[in-house]
Short mmCIF file of C-alpha atoms in Angstrom, two decimals:
data_model
loop_
_atom_site.label_atom_id
_atom_site.label_comp_id
_atom_site.label_asym_id
_atom_site.label_seq_id
_atom_site.Cartn_x
_atom_site.Cartn_y
_atom_site.Cartn_z
CA SER T 1 89.48 175.68 147.75
CA LEU T 2 87.57 172.59 147.81
CA LYS T 3 84.48 174.36 148.69
CA VAL T 4 84.77 177.04 145.84
CA SER T 5 85.34 174.30 143.22
CA VAL T 6 81.87 172.61 144.13
CA ASN T 7 80.28 175.67 144.47
CA ASN T 8 81.34 176.40 141.13
CA TYR T 9 80.63 172.59 139.78
CA PHE T 10 76.74 173.48 140.64
CA TYR T 11 76.57 176.66 139.68
CA TYR T 12 77.64 175.92 135.85
CA LEU T 13 75.94 172.83 136.00
CA ASP T 14 72.71 174.92 136.92
CA ARG T 15 73.81 177.03 133.95
CA ILE T 16 74.02 174.22 131.80
CA LYS T 17 70.31 173.22 132.63
CA LYS T 18 69.20 176.43 131.85
CA LEU T 19 70.65 176.47 128.64
CA PHE T 20 69.15 173.26 127.83
CA THR T 21 65.92 174.00 129.07
CA TYR T 22 66.12 177.23 126.95
CA LEU T 23 66.98 175.53 123.70
CA ASN T 24 63.95 172.67 124.61
CA ASP T 25 61.46 175.39 125.06
CA LEU T 26 63.03 177.10 121.56
CA ARG T 27 63.12 173.74 119.48
CA LYS T 28 59.02 173.55 120.69
CA HIS T 29 58.61 177.03 119.71
CA ILE T 30 60.03 176.31 116.25
CA LEU T 31 58.07 172.96 115.60
CA LYS T 32 55.02 174.40 117.01
CA LYS T 33 55.27 177.96 114.85
CA TYR T 34 56.58 176.32 111.62
CA VAL T 35 56.77 172.85 110.96
CA TYR T 36 52.80 172.10 112.51
CA THR T 37 51.47 175.29 111.54
CA ILE T 38 48.15 175.43 109.71
CA ASN T 39 48.39 179.63 109.50
CA HIS T 40 48.53 180.39 105.54
CA LYS T 41 51.11 183.28 106.21
CA ARG T 42 53.45 181.08 107.85
CA ILE T 43 53.42 178.12 105.47
CA ALA T 44 54.17 180.95 102.65
CA ILE T 45 57.27 181.82 104.61
CA ASN T 46 57.98 178.26 104.64
CA TYR T 47 57.92 178.34 100.99
CA LEU T 48 60.16 181.34 100.53
CA TYR T 49 62.53 180.15 103.03
CA PHE T 50 62.79 176.76 101.21
CA SER T 51 63.09 178.54 97.76
CA MET T 52 66.05 180.00 99.25
CA VAL T 53 67.64 177.09 100.17
CA THR T 54 66.90 175.17 96.87
CA GLY T 55 67.82 178.20 95.04
CA LEU T 56 71.22 178.16 96.47
CA SER T 57 71.51 174.47 95.60
CA GLY T 58 70.72 175.45 91.84
CA ALA T 59 73.10 178.38 91.69
CA ALA T 60 75.86 175.89 93.02
CA LEU T 61 74.89 173.56 89.94
CA ALA T 62 74.84 176.67 87.49
CA THR T 63 78.32 177.42 88.90
CA MET T 64 79.68 174.13 88.13
CA ILE T 65 77.90 174.49 84.68
CA ARG T 66 79.50 177.86 84.02
CA LEU T 67 83.03 176.60 85.02
CA GLU T 68 82.83 173.60 82.73
CA LEU T 69 81.62 175.89 80.05
CA ALA T 70 84.71 178.68 80.63
CA HIS T 71 87.35 175.58 81.31
CA PRO T 72 86.45 172.18 79.26
CA GLY T 73 87.61 169.21 81.27
CA SER T 74 87.07 171.08 85.13
CA PRO T 75 87.64 169.08 88.16
CA PHE T 76 83.80 168.80 88.75
CA PHE T 77 83.24 166.50 85.65
CA LYS T 78 86.79 165.85 84.18
CA GLY T 79 85.54 165.69 80.55
CA ASP T 80 82.44 163.38 81.13
CA SER T 81 79.80 164.74 78.98
CA LEU T 82 77.08 162.60 80.50
CA ARG T 83 77.73 163.67 83.83
CA TYR T 84 77.67 167.28 82.56
CA LEU T 85 74.39 166.63 80.91
CA GLN T 86 72.89 164.94 84.14
CA VAL T 87 73.89 168.14 85.99
CA VAL T 88 72.32 170.36 83.66
CA THR T 89 68.79 168.27 84.05
CA ALA T 90 69.18 168.82 87.46
CA HIS T 91 69.75 172.33 87.81
CA GLY T 92 66.72 172.91 85.25
CA LEU T 93 64.30 170.78 87.39
CA ILE T 94 65.42 172.29 90.33
CA MET T 95 65.20 176.02 89.38
CA VAL T 96 61.87 175.38 87.59
CA PHE T 97 60.04 173.27 90.40
CA PHE T 98 61.54 173.57 93.40
CA VAL T 99 62.51 177.66 93.27
CA VAL T 100 60.20 179.32 90.65
CA VAL T 101 57.22 177.26 91.80
CA PRO T 102 57.40 177.41 95.31
CA ILE T 103 57.38 181.27 95.31
CA LEU T 104 54.55 181.87 92.92
CA PHE T 105 52.16 179.31 93.69
CA GLY T 106 53.14 178.53 97.36
CA GLY T 107 54.83 181.68 98.66
CA PHE T 108 52.92 184.63 97.16
CA ALA T 109 49.64 182.86 96.49
CA ASN T 110 49.25 181.96 100.19
CA PHE T 111 49.90 185.53 101.30
CA LEU T 112 48.13 187.48 98.34
CA ILE T 113 44.95 185.34 97.38
CA PRO T 114 43.41 185.19 101.00
CA TYR T 115 43.64 189.13 101.37
CA HIS T 116 42.38 189.65 97.65
CA VAL T 117 39.67 187.60 98.36
CA GLY T 118 38.80 188.82 101.78
CA SER T 119 39.18 185.57 103.80
CA LYS T 120 40.60 184.37 106.73
CA ASP T 121 42.53 181.71 105.39
CA VAL T 122 43.09 179.23 102.75
CA ALA T 123 39.67 176.52 102.43
CA TYR T 124 41.95 173.79 103.67
CA PRO T 125 44.49 174.72 105.75
CA ARG T 126 45.94 171.18 106.68
CA LEU T 127 46.06 170.21 103.28
CA ASN T 128 48.07 173.54 102.35
CA SER T 129 50.27 172.46 105.26
CA ILE T 130 50.78 169.16 103.46
CA GLY T 131 51.17 170.64 100.17
CA PHE T 132 54.31 172.67 101.36
CA TRP T 133 55.92 169.22 103.12
CA ILE T 134 55.83 167.07 100.16
CA GLN T 135 58.35 169.89 98.52
CA PRO T 136 61.42 168.77 100.51
CA CYS T 137 60.69 165.33 100.15
CA GLY T 138 60.34 165.52 96.40
CA TYR T 139 63.36 167.61 96.45
CA ILE T 140 65.44 165.12 98.33
CA LEU T 141 64.33 162.29 95.82
CA LEU T 142 65.24 164.43 92.92
CA ALA T 143 68.77 164.98 94.55
CA LYS T 144 68.87 161.41 94.93
CA ILE T 145 67.62 160.14 91.81
CA GLY T 146 69.50 162.71 89.65
CA PHE T 147 73.02 162.04 90.74
CA LEU T 148 72.91 158.26 90.62
CA ARG T 149 76.01 157.28 88.57
CA PRO T 150 75.02 153.95 86.46
CA GLN T 151 71.51 155.87 84.78
CA PHE T 152 73.15 159.39 83.98
CA TRP T 153 69.60 160.47 84.63
CA ARG T 154 68.39 162.81 81.82
CA TYR T 155 65.29 164.21 80.42
CA TYR T 156 66.96 164.64 76.77
CA ASP T 157 65.57 161.72 74.71
CA LYS T 158 68.33 161.93 72.45
CA THR T 159 71.27 161.47 75.28
CA SER T 160 68.92 159.68 77.66
CA PHE T 161 69.45 155.92 77.94
CA SER T 162 66.30 153.50 78.48
CA PHE T 163 65.76 151.87 81.65
CA PRO T 164 62.51 150.89 83.22
CA PHE T 165 63.29 152.21 86.57
CA LEU T 166 63.61 155.73 84.75
CA GLU T 167 60.69 155.04 82.55
CA LYS T 168 58.56 154.40 85.35
CA MET T 169 60.12 157.46 87.43
CA LYS T 170 58.98 159.87 84.43
CA TYR T 171 55.47 158.50 84.25
CA ASN T 172 54.79 158.68 87.99
CA GLN T 173 56.27 162.41 87.85
CA TYR T 174 54.09 162.94 84.96
CA LYS T 175 51.15 162.06 87.07
CA GLU T 176 52.57 163.95 89.87
CA TYR T 177 52.34 167.41 87.88
CA LYS T 178 48.85 166.90 86.81
CA ASN T 179 47.66 166.34 90.54
CA ASP T 180 49.60 169.68 91.12
CA TYR T 181 47.80 171.41 88.64
CA LEU T 182 44.57 169.84 89.59
CA PHE T 183 45.48 171.05 93.21
CA TYR T 184 46.12 174.50 92.26
CA LEU T 185 43.06 174.87 90.17
CA ASP T 186 40.63 173.54 93.31
CA PHE T 187 42.89 175.75 95.39
CA LEU T 188 42.14 178.66 93.04
CA LYS T 189 38.33 177.78 92.76
CA LYS T 190 37.93 177.41 96.71
CA GLU T 191 39.71 180.97 96.92
CA ILE T 192 37.68 182.77 94.41
CA THR T 193 34.12 181.09 95.65
CA ASP T 194 35.32 181.58 99.30
CA ASP T 195 33.64 178.11 99.71
CA HIS T 196 35.19 177.31 102.94
CA SER T 197 32.90 174.31 103.72
#
């Protein structure tokens, strides 16, 4: 019986090694295919996946808002109107800048514009990949800054407080929006003129 148990031990040890080898190969495949990619179709799929995940978080915030409106003083806010306004602001920013804009500009533009123009890929594929990976970082910053308790971070000026940190953050965000629009215009100009230099 000792011989059988030792054989079973080596059998299961070999199976575990094969499992870890398979998982490591799968990790390398996923990293190469989706994380390190410069293919515009895969980047578009990444944009769509990211928008689905952020859309779920935005839908969760919308559910919290609707429950508060249906039953004021719900367990989410406990009658705290400032927290409610903070969640409304975070919900609006998430749904616009992390759901709608990535789907339209990132997802569909990466799929459709190269096909309409007849080019193989976008003009700057590495810049396209970096442009996608900036989105999750911005989402994490929004989630961290948007739910800070002391600041009650909101954009609606009549209910917002003035903090130097928040004013600087708003200014930087406006600059980021301007850079995004310049990037989108450059992206469209390169694709329409088919300038791949």
